[in-house]
Amino acid sequence: MGRIKENSTNNINRQYIHECDLTYAVCKIGGRWKLLILDKLKTEKLRFSELRKSISGITERMLTLQLRELEKEGLVKRTVYAQVPPRVDYELTDIARELIPIWQLLSEWGGRHKELIQEELLPEENS
């Protein structure tokens, strides 16, 4: 794969993301599945199959990709046990555990926001 040009839009955006702490943080946990995966791991270690069953709609491929990204970012720890059949557990790292109160607050905000928006939309639907 070739090098990214210094003045490319992609490179400029990447530099900005690293300068802004909030944007950097959102990029690490953003996306459709990452927070769901982290939330499932908040109380216990889970095997791949347990994670897959607990998150409806996620494909094996997507779960694999998201877990790899989370592991690369230092948010998820993967432990492989030398046994037959092979066993792999996933768990939150200490730095990921620091996020738990943040995503719980974000979840509460999401619930309030969703309610507010639904209340605002209902009068329009009845008109």
PDB file of C-alpha atoms in Angstrom:
ATOM      1  CA  MET A   1       0.000   0.000   0.000  1.00  0.00           C
ATOM      2  CA  GLY A   2       1.314   3.467  -0.864  1.00  0.00           C
ATOM      3  CA  ARG A   3       2.035   6.316   1.486  1.00  0.00           C
ATOM      4  CA  ILE A   4      -0.603   8.925   2.170  1.00  0.00           C
ATOM      5  CA  LYS A   5       0.223  12.321   0.733  1.00  0.00           C
ATOM      6  CA  GLU A   6       0.922  14.970   3.376  1.00  0.00           C
ATOM      7  CA  ASN A   7      -1.610  17.403   1.939  1.00  0.00           C
ATOM      8  CA  SER A   8      -4.381  14.855   1.286  1.00  0.00           C
ATOM      9  CA  THR A   9      -7.752  15.519   2.888  1.00  0.00           C
ATOM     10  CA  ASN A  10      -7.570  12.150   4.656  1.00  0.00           C
ATOM     11  CA  ASN A  11      -4.217  13.024   6.242  1.00  0.00           C
ATOM     12  CA  ILE A  12      -5.335  16.534   7.224  1.00  0.00           C
ATOM     13  CA  ASN A  13      -8.476  15.089   8.862  1.00  0.00           C
ATOM     14  CA  ARG A  14      -6.386  12.488  10.714  1.00  0.00           C
ATOM     15  CA  GLN A  15      -4.111  15.230  12.061  1.00  0.00           C
ATOM     16  CA  TYR A  16      -7.110  17.255  13.262  1.00  0.00           C
ATOM     17  CA  ILE A  17      -8.604  14.212  14.995  1.00  0.00           C
ATOM     18  CA  HIS A  18      -5.387  13.722  16.947  1.00  0.00           C
ATOM     19  CA  GLU A  19      -5.339  17.406  17.971  1.00  0.00           C
ATOM     20  CA  CYS A  20      -8.902  17.421  19.343  1.00  0.00           C
ATOM     21  CA  ASP A  21      -9.222  15.107  22.354  1.00  0.00           C
ATOM     22  CA  LEU A  22     -13.020  14.839  22.107  1.00  0.00           C
ATOM     23  CA  THR A  23     -12.962  13.878  18.430  1.00  0.00           C
ATOM     24  CA  TYR A  24     -10.141  11.436  19.102  1.00  0.00           C
ATOM     25  CA  ALA A  25     -12.148   9.744  21.882  1.00  0.00           C
ATOM     26  CA  VAL A  26     -15.323   9.523  19.804  1.00  0.00           C
ATOM     27  CA  CYS A  27     -13.367   7.936  16.955  1.00  0.00           C
ATOM     28  CA  LYS A  28     -12.097   5.220  19.292  1.00  0.00           C
ATOM     29  CA  ILE A  29     -15.550   4.176  20.529  1.00  0.00           C
ATOM     30  CA  GLY A  30     -17.723   5.441  17.682  1.00  0.00           C
ATOM     31  CA  GLY A  31     -19.561   3.383  15.151  1.00  0.00           C
ATOM     32  CA  ARG A  32     -22.585   1.188  15.245  1.00  0.00           C
ATOM     33  CA  TRP A  33     -21.255  -1.703  17.325  1.00  0.00           C
ATOM     34  CA  LYS A  34     -18.327  -0.684  19.527  1.00  0.00           C
ATOM     35  CA  LEU A  35     -20.293   0.741  22.459  1.00  0.00           C
ATOM     36  CA  LEU A  36     -22.646  -2.246  22.374  1.00  0.00           C
ATOM     37  CA  ILE A  37     -19.688  -4.619  22.534  1.00  0.00           C
ATOM     38  CA  LEU A  38     -18.065  -2.644  25.355  1.00  0.00           C
ATOM     39  CA  ASP A  39     -21.356  -2.538  27.242  1.00  0.00           C
ATOM     40  CA  LYS A  40     -21.765  -6.322  27.015  1.00  0.00           C
ATOM     41  CA  LEU A  41     -18.283  -6.751  28.500  1.00  0.00           C
ATOM     42  CA  LYS A  42     -18.741  -4.307  31.388  1.00  0.00           C
ATOM     43  CA  THR A  43     -19.557  -6.938  34.012  1.00  0.00           C
ATOM     44  CA  GLU A  44     -17.787 -10.097  32.857  1.00  0.00           C
ATOM     45  CA  LYS A  45     -15.477 -11.818  30.409  1.00  0.00           C
ATOM     46  CA  LEU A  46     -17.321 -13.248  27.439  1.00  0.00           C
ATOM     47  CA  ARG A  47     -16.443 -15.691  24.705  1.00  0.00           C
ATOM     48  CA  PHE A  48     -16.929 -14.752  21.055  1.00  0.00           C
ATOM     49  CA  SER A  49     -20.065 -16.889  20.738  1.00  0.00           C
ATOM     50  CA  GLU A  50     -21.571 -15.334  23.872  1.00  0.00           C
ATOM     51  CA  LEU A  51     -20.964 -11.848  22.511  1.00  0.00           C
ATOM     52  CA  ARG A  52     -22.432 -12.825  19.144  1.00  0.00           C
ATOM     53  CA  LYS A  53     -25.615 -14.158  20.775  1.00  0.00           C
ATOM     54  CA  SER A  54     -26.017 -11.118  23.016  1.00  0.00           C
ATOM     55  CA  ILE A  55     -25.879  -8.559  20.171  1.00  0.00           C
ATOM     56  CA  SER A  56     -28.715  -9.057  17.725  1.00  0.00           C
ATOM     57  CA  GLY A  57     -28.024  -8.078  14.151  1.00  0.00           C
ATOM     58  CA  ILE A  58     -24.232  -8.203  14.238  1.00  0.00           C
ATOM     59  CA  THR A  59     -22.519 -10.586  11.834  1.00  0.00           C
ATOM     60  CA  GLU A  60     -19.565 -12.765  12.803  1.00  0.00           C
ATOM     61  CA  ARG A  61     -17.343 -10.811  10.421  1.00  0.00           C
ATOM     62  CA  MET A  62     -18.365  -7.446  11.854  1.00  0.00           C
ATOM     63  CA  LEU A  63     -17.938  -8.664  15.432  1.00  0.00           C
ATOM     64  CA  THR A  64     -14.463  -9.958  14.555  1.00  0.00           C
ATOM     65  CA  LEU A  65     -13.486  -6.648  12.927  1.00  0.00           C
ATOM     66  CA  GLN A  66     -14.837  -4.547  15.799  1.00  0.00           C
ATOM     67  CA  LEU A  67     -13.140  -6.708  18.442  1.00  0.00           C
ATOM     68  CA  ARG A  68      -9.834  -6.426  16.571  1.00  0.00           C
ATOM     69  CA  GLU A  69     -10.163  -2.637  16.454  1.00  0.00           C
ATOM     70  CA  LEU A  70     -11.075  -2.438  20.140  1.00  0.00           C
ATOM     71  CA  GLU A  71      -8.127  -4.683  20.994  1.00  0.00           C
ATOM     72  CA  LYS A  72      -5.787  -2.579  18.845  1.00  0.00           C
ATOM     73  CA  GLU A  73      -7.013   0.566  20.644  1.00  0.00           C
ATOM     74  CA  GLY A  74      -6.322  -1.027  24.037  1.00  0.00           C
ATOM     75  CA  LEU A  75      -9.969  -1.137  25.092  1.00  0.00           C
ATOM     76  CA  VAL A  76     -10.493  -4.900  24.970  1.00  0.00           C
ATOM     77  CA  LYS A  77      -8.171  -7.651  26.140  1.00  0.00           C
ATOM     78  CA  ARG A  78      -8.208 -10.969  24.283  1.00  0.00           C
ATOM     79  CA  THR A  79      -7.070 -14.061  26.202  1.00  0.00           C
ATOM     80  CA  VAL A  80      -6.434 -17.337  24.373  1.00  0.00           C
ATOM     81  CA  TYR A  81      -6.382 -20.523  26.426  1.00  0.00           C
ATOM     82  CA  ALA A  82      -4.307 -23.470  25.211  1.00  0.00           C
ATOM     83  CA  GLN A  83      -6.930 -26.166  25.260  1.00  0.00           C
ATOM     84  CA  VAL A  84      -8.957 -28.267  22.848  1.00  0.00           C
ATOM     85  CA  PRO A  85     -11.264 -26.893  21.600  1.00  0.00           C
ATOM     86  CA  PRO A  86      -9.561 -23.481  21.710  1.00  0.00           C
ATOM     87  CA  ARG A  87     -11.097 -20.964  24.091  1.00  0.00           C
ATOM     88  CA  VAL A  88     -10.863 -17.191  23.713  1.00  0.00           C
ATOM     89  CA  ASP A  89     -12.220 -14.713  26.240  1.00  0.00           C
ATOM     90  CA  TYR A  90     -12.725 -10.985  25.801  1.00  0.00           C
ATOM     91  CA  GLU A  91     -12.787  -8.460  28.624  1.00  0.00           C
ATOM     92  CA  LEU A  92     -12.500  -4.720  29.156  1.00  0.00           C
ATOM     93  CA  THR A  93      -9.133  -3.207  29.925  1.00  0.00           C
ATOM     94  CA  ASP A  94      -8.737  -0.799  32.839  1.00  0.00           C
ATOM     95  CA  ILE A  95      -8.807   2.215  30.527  1.00  0.00           C
ATOM     96  CA  ALA A  96     -12.049   0.974  28.962  1.00  0.00           C
ATOM     97  CA  ARG A  97     -13.591   0.549  32.430  1.00  0.00           C
ATOM     98  CA  GLU A  98     -13.080   4.294  32.938  1.00  0.00           C
ATOM     99  CA  LEU A  99     -15.620   4.797  30.133  1.00  0.00           C
ATOM    100  CA  ILE A 100     -18.465   2.933  31.863  1.00  0.00           C
ATOM    101  CA  PRO A 101     -19.915   5.951  33.734  1.00  0.00           C
ATOM    102  CA  ILE A 102     -19.515   8.058  30.592  1.00  0.00           C
ATOM    103  CA  TRP A 103     -21.478   5.717  28.334  1.00  0.00           C
ATOM    104  CA  GLN A 104     -24.089   5.212  31.061  1.00  0.00           C
ATOM    105  CA  LEU A 105     -24.629   8.984  31.156  1.00  0.00           C
ATOM    106  CA  LEU A 106     -24.713   9.028  27.360  1.00  0.00           C
ATOM    107  CA  SER A 107     -27.322   6.251  27.422  1.00  0.00           C
ATOM    108  CA  GLU A 108     -29.484   8.198  29.875  1.00  0.00           C
ATOM    109  CA  TRP A 109     -29.178  11.303  27.699  1.00  0.00           C
ATOM    110  CA  GLY A 110     -30.137   9.223  24.656  1.00  0.00           C
ATOM    111  CA  GLY A 111     -33.264   7.968  26.388  1.00  0.00           C
ATOM    112  CA  ARG A 112     -34.334  11.497  27.365  1.00  0.00           C
ATOM    113  CA  HIS A 113     -33.577  12.828  23.877  1.00  0.00           C
ATOM    114  CA  LYS A 114     -35.476   9.993  22.182  1.00  0.00           C
ATOM    115  CA  GLU A 115     -38.496  10.655  24.428  1.00  0.00           C
ATOM    116  CA  LEU A 116     -38.393  14.387  23.687  1.00  0.00           C
ATOM    117  CA  ILE A 117     -38.188  13.833  19.940  1.00  0.00           C
ATOM    118  CA  GLN A 118     -41.027  11.290  20.018  1.00  0.00           C
ATOM    119  CA  GLU A 119     -43.191  13.719  22.007  1.00  0.00           C
ATOM    120  CA  GLU A 120     -42.483  16.448  19.457  1.00  0.00           C
ATOM    121  CA  LEU A 121     -43.293  14.152  16.537  1.00  0.00           C
ATOM    122  CA  LEU A 122     -46.553  12.775  17.945  1.00  0.00           C
ATOM    123  CA  PRO A 123     -48.526  16.062  17.693  1.00  0.00           C
ATOM    124  CA  GLU A 124     -47.453  16.383  14.034  1.00  0.00           C
ATOM    125  CA  GLU A 125     -48.670  12.860  13.270  1.00  0.00           C
ATOM    126  CA  ASN A 126     -52.071  13.591  14.834  1.00  0.00           C
ATOM    127  CA  SER A 127     -52.569  16.796  12.817  1.00  0.00           C
TER     128      SER A 127
END
